[in-house]
Amino acid sequence: HILWKTKPRLVVVVDSVEAGLSPGSIILVDLDQTTYPYFSTHNIPMKLLLEATPGINRTVLLGIQPASHEVGEPLSHEVENARSMVVRELRGLIEAVSSGLSTD
C-alpha cells in the first residue's frame, strides 16, 4: 500500500461524490468535516479507509457530482467536462511543483 510506505502529510482524493449539487459541480471538502455517509458514492467510505493510514495530517476530497449513479452509465457531458478540467488543473499543479523541486 503506497500510503503506508510514503507516509504523506496531505492526501487529495479525486472521486465522484453525492453532494446534492448539479451534475458536473466540483466540491472540495476536508474529510474531517464530513459525517456519514461521507459523501462517497462507493460502498466503503473513503474516510474509514484513510483513517487507518499513519502519518496523514489532512485528507481532502475533490469531488465531482455525478448525473447518474447507475452502474455502467456513461459520463454525462457536464461530468466529462468537469473531469477534464480537474485533470488539466491537477497536471499543471503537479508539473509546477515538480519543476520547483531541487535535484541536489
Tab-separated table of C-alpha atoms in Angstrom:
chain	number	residue	atom	x	y	z
A	1	HIS	CA	0.000	0.000	0.000
A	2	ILE	CA	1.713	3.202	-1.201
A	3	LEU	CA	0.236	5.408	1.546
A	4	TRP	CA	1.841	3.229	4.226
A	5	LYS	CA	5.247	3.442	2.508
A	6	THR	CA	5.364	7.141	1.618
A	7	LYS	CA	3.526	8.499	4.692
A	8	PRO	CA	2.208	11.681	3.044
A	9	ARG	CA	1.091	14.584	5.219
A	10	LEU	CA	-1.641	15.555	2.743
A	11	VAL	CA	-3.770	13.286	0.586
A	12	VAL	CA	-6.084	14.622	-2.122
A	13	VAL	CA	-8.715	12.127	-3.245
A	14	VAL	CA	-10.438	12.788	-6.568
A	15	ASP	CA	-13.729	10.939	-6.928
A	16	SER	CA	-17.408	11.232	-7.711
A	17	VAL	CA	-19.445	12.415	-4.745
A	18	GLU	CA	-23.094	12.716	-3.915
A	19	ALA	CA	-23.403	16.265	-2.614
A	20	GLY	CA	-26.885	17.146	-3.876
A	21	LEU	CA	-25.461	19.538	-6.491
A	22	SER	CA	-25.958	19.900	-10.249
A	23	PRO	CA	-24.175	17.263	-12.378
A	24	GLY	CA	-20.573	18.284	-13.049
A	25	SER	CA	-20.367	20.521	-9.971
A	26	ILE	CA	-16.996	20.348	-8.238
A	27	ILE	CA	-16.643	20.350	-4.462
A	28	LEU	CA	-13.560	20.483	-2.237
A	29	VAL	CA	-14.127	19.244	1.298
A	30	ASP	CA	-11.897	18.236	4.184
A	31	LEU	CA	-12.783	14.652	5.092
A	32	ASP	CA	-12.510	15.553	8.789
A	33	GLN	CA	-15.528	17.812	8.286
A	34	THR	CA	-17.715	15.126	6.737
A	35	THR	CA	-20.174	12.864	8.512
A	36	TYR	CA	-21.877	9.665	7.498
A	37	PRO	CA	-22.374	8.824	4.612
A	38	TYR	CA	-19.071	10.603	3.961
A	39	PHE	CA	-20.068	11.981	0.515
A	40	SER	CA	-18.875	8.754	-1.127
A	41	THR	CA	-20.684	7.052	-3.984
A	42	HIS	CA	-18.801	3.832	-3.124
A	43	ASN	CA	-19.778	1.125	-0.664
A	44	ILE	CA	-16.734	1.667	1.589
A	45	PRO	CA	-16.389	5.237	2.861
A	46	MET	CA	-13.026	6.833	1.991
A	47	LYS	CA	-12.871	8.416	5.412
A	48	LEU	CA	-12.907	4.980	7.000
A	49	LEU	CA	-10.195	3.663	4.665
A	50	LEU	CA	-7.860	6.628	5.179
A	51	GLU	CA	-8.250	6.927	8.959
A	52	ALA	CA	-6.089	3.816	9.402
A	53	THR	CA	-3.169	5.229	7.388
A	54	PRO	CA	-0.399	6.575	9.648
A	55	GLY	CA	1.198	9.977	9.177
A	56	ILE	CA	-1.568	11.677	7.204
A	57	ASN	CA	-2.261	15.099	8.695
A	58	ARG	CA	-5.035	16.057	6.305
A	59	THR	CA	-7.192	14.395	3.658
A	60	VAL	CA	-9.298	16.429	1.267
A	61	LEU	CA	-11.801	15.256	-1.291
A	62	LEU	CA	-12.002	16.933	-4.675
A	63	GLY	CA	-15.326	15.581	-5.846
A	64	ILE	CA	-17.456	15.783	-8.944
A	65	GLN	CA	-21.232	15.434	-8.649
A	66	PRO	CA	-22.390	12.632	-10.986
A	67	ALA	CA	-25.513	12.852	-13.121
A	68	SER	CA	-26.333	9.189	-12.547
A	69	HIS	CA	-25.430	6.523	-10.017
A	70	GLU	CA	-26.365	3.642	-12.288
A	71	VAL	CA	-23.595	1.100	-12.861
A	72	GLY	CA	-22.395	1.148	-16.462
A	73	GLU	CA	-23.893	4.552	-17.300
A	74	PRO	CA	-21.579	6.711	-19.421
A	75	LEU	CA	-20.430	10.048	-18.018
A	76	SER	CA	-22.731	12.946	-18.756
A	77	HIS	CA	-21.408	15.871	-20.792
A	78	GLU	CA	-21.250	18.045	-17.654
A	79	VAL	CA	-19.322	15.439	-15.677
A	80	GLU	CA	-16.932	14.762	-18.574
A	81	ASN	CA	-16.176	18.500	-18.834
A	82	ALA	CA	-15.584	18.743	-15.082
A	83	ARG	CA	-13.333	15.679	-15.125
A	84	SER	CA	-11.251	17.104	-17.985
A	85	MET	CA	-10.866	20.421	-16.169
A	86	VAL	CA	-9.827	18.737	-12.893
A	87	VAL	CA	-7.258	16.540	-14.675
A	88	ARG	CA	-5.844	19.522	-16.585
A	89	GLU	CA	-5.542	21.663	-13.451
A	90	LEU	CA	-4.004	18.878	-11.372
A	91	ARG	CA	-1.451	18.098	-14.091
A	92	GLY	CA	-0.458	21.768	-14.212
A	93	LEU	CA	-0.140	21.918	-10.438
A	94	ILE	CA	1.942	18.726	-10.286
A	95	GLU	CA	4.215	19.966	-13.073
A	96	ALA	CA	4.674	23.325	-11.323
A	97	VAL	CA	5.526	21.677	-8.011
A	98	SER	CA	7.800	19.106	-9.654
A	99	SER	CA	9.748	21.726	-11.604
A	100	GLY	CA	10.396	23.626	-8.371
A	101	LEU	CA	11.880	20.608	-6.588
A	102	SER	CA	15.631	20.553	-6.073
A	103	THR	CA	17.545	17.624	-7.561
A	104	ASP	CA	20.606	18.074	-5.251
